[in-house]
Amino acid sequence: MTSLSRMVLAAAVLVLAGCAAVPTEKRVVECKVPDPILVRKGPALVGQPYGLEMTAIPLDAVQFTDALLWERVAVQRLSAARTPTDTVMVHARLVNCTDQVLVIGMRVSFMDEMQAPSEATSAWQTVHLQPRSIAQYSESSISTRVRHYLIEVRPGT
């Protein structure tokens, strides 16, 4: 086996290894209509459920809007760090686990310690994932009050 063949084989193994590490917790929001008998009538009270119910959305994570996409794209690495100006930069490394080109949209919401928006949600950014390859996504906050973030991934157009 030539040196080039070994390098190509090693690269393929690394990319495929990223697809093998799938989290046990599904990162797709699921909504359901509550039982009409349980829906409160009258004025709203703080802490009471409203309308549709949904699964919890973890913070400091990647959230997929589409279950099929969740099965095709692996998040190999996710990190956040303070910059020298005390803002926050988030970074995600994604792996396309399919044999076709995938186009996805990504954006991030930065939140303060109370989980309220610390700034406007970023614009959707288009990310192209070549078959069995890696892509990177990074975004920086403007605010220095950031304590949490949530990266959303949707099918691209």
XYZ file of C-alpha atoms in Angstrom:
157
model
C 0.000 0.000 0.000
C 1.429 3.357 -1.002
C 1.803 6.293 1.345
C -0.938 8.197 -0.505
C -3.323 5.226 -0.209
C -2.681 5.052 3.544
C -3.371 8.780 3.918
C -6.653 8.517 1.978
C -7.705 5.501 4.068
C -6.819 7.297 7.321
C -8.818 10.382 6.286
C -11.843 8.238 5.399
C -11.673 6.477 8.777
C -11.568 9.834 10.616
C -14.589 11.185 8.742
C -16.603 8.015 9.281
C -15.640 7.973 12.975
C -17.428 11.300 13.355
C -20.629 9.685 12.071
C -20.418 6.831 14.551
C -20.677 9.072 17.624
C -24.424 9.785 17.620
C -25.893 11.205 20.845
C -28.471 9.014 22.555
C -30.729 12.024 23.075
C -32.507 13.128 19.904
C -31.861 16.847 19.282
C -35.086 17.597 17.405
C -37.943 19.577 18.942
C -41.157 17.591 19.084
C -44.516 19.271 19.668
C -47.867 17.774 20.620
C -51.367 19.097 21.090
C -52.416 18.888 24.752
C -55.620 17.240 25.926
C -58.361 19.921 25.536
C -59.656 19.137 29.028
C -56.292 20.144 30.531
C -55.983 23.475 28.699
C -56.632 26.354 31.110
C -59.554 28.642 30.473
C -59.529 32.299 31.483
C -56.584 34.583 32.215
C -53.067 33.259 31.834
C -50.994 32.615 34.931
C -47.217 32.705 35.042
C -45.770 29.201 34.977
C -48.805 27.585 33.377
C -48.517 25.716 30.057
C -49.811 27.528 26.976
C -51.231 25.827 23.888
C -48.947 23.267 22.280
C -46.523 21.319 24.415
C -42.970 20.569 23.303
C -39.912 18.689 24.420
C -37.303 20.554 26.435
C -34.623 22.335 24.422
C -31.180 22.029 26.030
C -28.981 25.111 26.018
C -25.335 25.268 24.929
C -26.138 22.694 22.259
C -27.043 22.126 18.612
C -30.756 21.756 17.887
C -32.011 20.221 14.618
C -35.348 21.384 13.177
C -35.688 18.244 11.039
C -35.475 14.601 12.197
C -34.193 13.386 8.804
C -31.364 15.917 8.906
C -30.482 14.795 12.443
C -29.935 11.290 11.053
C -27.644 12.566 8.273
C -25.425 15.124 9.994
C -23.255 14.431 13.038
C -21.956 17.156 15.322
C -18.365 16.057 15.829
C -17.307 18.988 18.014
C -19.016 21.912 19.700
C -17.251 24.656 21.628
C -17.694 28.169 22.952
C -15.044 30.536 24.238
C -14.653 34.112 25.377
C -12.796 36.405 22.998
C -10.268 39.039 24.149
C -13.136 41.595 24.074
C -15.274 39.363 26.389
C -17.785 38.436 23.682
C -18.467 34.761 22.929
C -17.515 32.776 19.824
C -19.265 29.448 19.201
C -17.884 26.834 16.854
C -19.394 23.598 15.513
C -17.682 20.962 13.376
C -20.195 18.885 11.404
C -19.837 15.646 9.470
C -21.984 14.664 6.485
C -22.729 10.970 7.051
C -24.265 10.487 3.601
C -22.991 9.944 0.084
C -24.683 13.096 -1.223
C -24.094 16.835 -0.937
C -26.157 18.391 1.863
C -27.044 22.061 2.120
C -28.083 23.238 5.570
C -28.869 26.510 7.287
C -27.391 27.407 10.681
C -27.901 30.264 13.127
C -27.259 30.925 16.792
C -29.169 32.565 19.620
C -27.099 34.055 22.433
C -28.734 34.351 25.868
C -27.939 35.934 29.223
C -27.950 34.221 32.638
C -31.781 34.393 32.746
C -31.978 32.697 29.320
C -33.329 35.906 27.788
C -31.880 37.045 24.451
C -28.701 39.037 24.965
C -28.917 40.199 21.329
C -30.828 39.465 18.138
C -30.580 35.942 16.737
C -27.925 35.707 14.019
C -28.887 35.501 10.359
C -29.210 32.054 8.781
C -25.903 31.016 7.251
C -25.809 28.457 4.417
C -23.357 25.585 4.948
C -22.482 23.119 2.180
C -21.454 19.624 3.291
C -19.753 17.473 0.674
C -20.376 13.688 0.877
C -18.585 12.055 3.843
C -16.805 15.304 4.687
C -16.488 17.899 7.417
C -17.775 21.499 7.518
C -17.258 24.254 10.078
C -19.669 26.845 11.502
C -18.633 29.784 13.698
C -20.446 32.834 14.977
C -19.541 35.553 17.453
C -21.771 37.488 19.806
C -21.820 41.251 20.031
C -22.909 41.316 23.669
C -20.641 40.583 26.628
C -23.648 39.416 28.702
C -23.771 35.997 26.985
C -24.006 32.979 29.307
C -25.786 30.470 27.029
C -26.273 29.780 23.333
C -28.319 27.554 21.060
C -27.287 26.681 17.503
C -30.152 25.751 15.189
C -29.716 23.562 12.080
C -32.363 23.361 9.360
C -32.471 21.972 5.818
C -31.032 24.489 3.353
C -32.682 25.894 0.292
